[in-house]
Amino acid sequence: AGLAKLEFEPETIIATFHGMPQKYLEQGDPYHCQCVKTSRLVREKLGMPKERWLTTFQSRFGTDPWLQPYTDKTLEALGKQGLASVDVVCPGFAVDCLETLEEIAVENAEIFRHAGGGELRYISALNHEPGHVAALSGLARRQLQGWSH
C-alpha cells in the first residue's frame, strides 16, 4: 500500500529486518532463512526486479558478528555510490516503533546522506491499517480458541 501511494518508481528498495548474532544461524535457527524468503516473496508480489531490491539486517550490538549484510553499512555504500534515493521498508515490524522511526528513518538516513546519498524514504509499517488490524484480530481469535478462562 505504501508503494502504491508513491508518485514515482523507487530506484532501490531495502527490506531490513532486525538482526541477531550470526552464531544463532550457525546453530540452526531458521530466522535468517525466514527473513530472506519473506523479502523475496514481497519483492515478487510487487514485481520488483532483483537488481533494485536488497535485504539487510539492522540493530546489532556487542562484539559478535551479526547477520549480514548490515543495513547501516549497505546504506553507507549506496551513499558513496551517489544513489539519489533509497526506499526502506521493515517487513518484520507490524507497527512502527523506536527501531523503525529512529534507527532507520533518522539515524540510517543520516548515514546515507553523509556518505553522499540523497533522500532515504521510510515506508511505514502497516500500523493501524484496517486490513492489518483485521488480520491480527483474526489470527488472535483463531489461536485463542479452546483456551479456558
Short mmCIF file of C-alpha atoms in Angstrom, two decimals:
data_model
loop_
_atom_site.label_atom_id
_atom_site.label_comp_id
_atom_site.label_asym_id
_atom_site.label_seq_id
_atom_site.Cartn_x
_atom_site.Cartn_y
_atom_site.Cartn_z
CA ALA A 1 0.00 0.00 0.00
CA GLY A 2 2.87 2.36 0.82
CA LEU A 3 4.48 1.79 -2.54
CA ALA A 4 1.17 2.19 -4.34
CA LYS A 5 0.86 5.72 -2.92
CA LEU A 6 4.19 6.81 -4.38
CA GLU A 7 4.14 9.11 -7.38
CA PHE A 8 7.40 7.63 -8.68
CA GLU A 9 9.11 4.30 -9.28
CA PRO A 10 11.55 3.56 -6.42
CA GLU A 11 15.19 3.48 -7.52
CA THR A 12 16.24 0.94 -4.87
CA ILE A 13 14.30 -0.68 -2.05
CA ILE A 14 15.88 -2.11 1.07
CA ALA A 15 13.89 -4.59 3.11
CA THR A 16 15.56 -4.54 6.51
CA PHE A 17 14.94 -6.97 9.35
CA HIS A 18 16.03 -6.94 12.98
CA GLY A 19 19.35 -8.72 13.19
CA MET A 20 20.65 -11.38 15.54
CA PRO A 21 24.05 -12.92 16.18
CA GLN A 22 25.41 -14.98 13.27
CA LYS A 23 26.07 -17.89 15.65
CA TYR A 24 22.30 -18.47 16.02
CA LEU A 25 22.05 -19.15 12.29
CA GLU A 26 25.05 -21.45 12.51
CA GLN A 27 23.31 -23.32 15.36
CA GLY A 28 20.26 -23.94 13.16
CA ASP A 29 17.91 -21.03 13.92
CA PRO A 30 15.62 -20.54 10.87
CA TYR A 31 15.16 -16.77 11.33
CA HIS A 32 17.65 -15.71 8.63
CA CYS A 33 16.06 -18.03 6.06
CA GLN A 34 12.58 -16.81 7.00
CA CYS A 35 13.63 -13.17 6.55
CA VAL A 36 15.25 -13.82 3.17
CA LYS A 37 12.20 -15.77 1.99
CA THR A 38 9.80 -13.08 3.22
CA SER A 39 11.82 -10.42 1.43
CA ARG A 40 11.86 -12.44 -1.80
CA LEU A 41 8.11 -13.10 -1.67
CA VAL A 42 7.31 -9.42 -1.07
CA ARG A 43 9.63 -8.40 -3.93
CA GLU A 44 8.00 -10.91 -6.26
CA LYS A 45 4.48 -9.84 -5.23
CA LEU A 46 5.41 -6.23 -6.01
CA GLY A 47 7.04 -7.18 -9.31
CA MET A 48 10.33 -5.53 -8.38
CA PRO A 49 13.48 -6.66 -10.21
CA LYS A 50 16.16 -8.36 -8.09
CA GLU A 51 18.69 -5.68 -9.01
CA ARG A 52 16.68 -2.96 -7.27
CA TRP A 53 15.80 -4.90 -4.09
CA LEU A 54 18.19 -5.54 -1.18
CA THR A 55 17.68 -7.47 2.05
CA THR A 56 19.63 -6.31 5.10
CA PHE A 57 19.75 -6.62 8.89
CA GLN A 58 19.72 -3.86 11.49
CA SER A 59 20.08 -3.25 15.24
CA ARG A 60 23.28 -5.08 16.03
CA PHE A 61 25.21 -4.57 19.25
CA GLY A 62 28.09 -6.21 21.08
CA THR A 63 31.25 -7.59 19.51
CA ASP A 64 30.00 -10.83 17.92
CA PRO A 65 29.26 -10.83 14.18
CA TRP A 66 25.57 -10.44 13.40
CA LEU A 67 23.52 -11.41 10.35
CA GLN A 68 24.69 -9.59 7.25
CA PRO A 69 24.56 -7.55 5.18
CA TYR A 70 24.24 -4.80 7.77
CA THR A 71 21.68 -2.10 6.97
CA ASP A 72 23.88 0.83 8.01
CA LYS A 73 26.91 -0.38 6.05
CA THR A 74 24.73 -1.08 2.98
CA LEU A 75 23.28 2.45 3.12
CA GLU A 76 26.75 3.91 3.56
CA ALA A 77 27.97 2.04 0.46
CA LEU A 78 24.94 3.15 -1.55
CA GLY A 79 25.54 6.72 -0.45
CA LYS A 80 29.17 6.52 -1.56
CA GLN A 81 27.88 5.38 -4.97
CA GLY A 82 25.89 8.62 -5.10
CA LEU A 83 22.47 6.97 -5.15
CA ALA A 84 19.86 9.73 -5.38
CA SER A 85 17.25 7.96 -3.27
CA VAL A 86 16.51 4.76 -1.46
CA ASP A 87 13.24 3.49 -0.04
CA VAL A 88 13.37 1.38 3.12
CA VAL A 89 10.72 -0.98 4.44
CA CYS A 90 10.83 -3.11 7.61
CA PRO A 91 8.61 -6.14 6.84
CA GLY A 92 9.33 -7.79 10.19
CA PHE A 93 7.68 -4.97 12.13
CA ALA A 94 3.88 -4.94 12.41
CA VAL A 95 3.89 -1.36 13.70
CA ASP A 96 6.35 1.50 13.71
CA CYS A 97 8.50 1.79 16.80
CA LEU A 98 11.78 3.23 18.01
CA GLU A 99 13.76 0.93 15.72
CA THR A 100 11.88 1.85 12.57
CA LEU A 101 11.32 5.54 13.23
CA GLU A 102 14.57 6.49 14.96
CA GLU A 103 17.11 3.90 13.84
CA ILE A 104 16.00 3.60 10.20
CA ALA A 105 14.18 6.84 9.32
CA VAL A 106 16.58 9.13 11.20
CA GLU A 107 19.95 7.51 12.01
CA ASN A 108 20.31 5.43 8.85
CA ALA A 109 19.00 8.27 6.69
CA GLU A 110 21.80 10.42 8.12
CA ILE A 111 24.39 7.71 7.37
CA PHE A 112 23.13 7.53 3.78
CA ARG A 113 23.20 11.31 3.28
CA HIS A 114 26.61 11.81 4.95
CA ALA A 115 28.10 9.17 2.65
CA GLY A 116 26.91 11.13 -0.39
CA GLY A 117 23.45 9.69 -0.95
CA GLY A 118 20.30 11.68 -1.48
CA GLU A 119 16.97 11.01 0.18
CA LEU A 120 16.06 7.99 2.31
CA ARG A 121 12.31 7.48 2.31
CA TYR A 122 10.99 5.24 5.06
CA ILE A 123 7.87 3.26 4.08
CA SER A 124 5.87 2.95 7.27
CA ALA A 125 4.71 -0.32 8.80
CA LEU A 126 1.10 -1.42 8.49
CA ASN A 127 0.29 0.13 11.88
CA HIS A 128 -3.49 0.65 12.21
CA GLU A 129 -4.45 -0.10 8.60
CA PRO A 130 -7.90 -1.77 8.79
CA GLY A 131 -6.83 -4.89 6.87
CA HIS A 132 -3.83 -5.35 9.13
CA VAL A 133 -5.90 -4.93 12.29
CA ALA A 134 -8.48 -7.42 10.97
CA ALA A 135 -5.76 -9.96 10.09
CA LEU A 136 -4.14 -9.71 13.52
CA SER A 137 -7.51 -9.89 15.25
CA GLY A 138 -8.50 -12.97 13.25
CA LEU A 139 -5.18 -14.63 14.00
CA ALA A 140 -5.54 -13.96 17.72
CA ARG A 141 -9.11 -15.27 17.77
CA ARG A 142 -8.10 -18.48 15.98
CA GLN A 143 -5.16 -19.06 18.28
CA LEU A 144 -7.23 -18.43 21.42
CA GLN A 145 -9.96 -20.93 20.53
CA GLY A 146 -10.18 -23.64 23.11
CA TRP A 147 -8.41 -21.70 25.83
CA SER A 148 -10.26 -21.78 29.11
CA HIS A 149 -10.82 -18.72 31.21
#
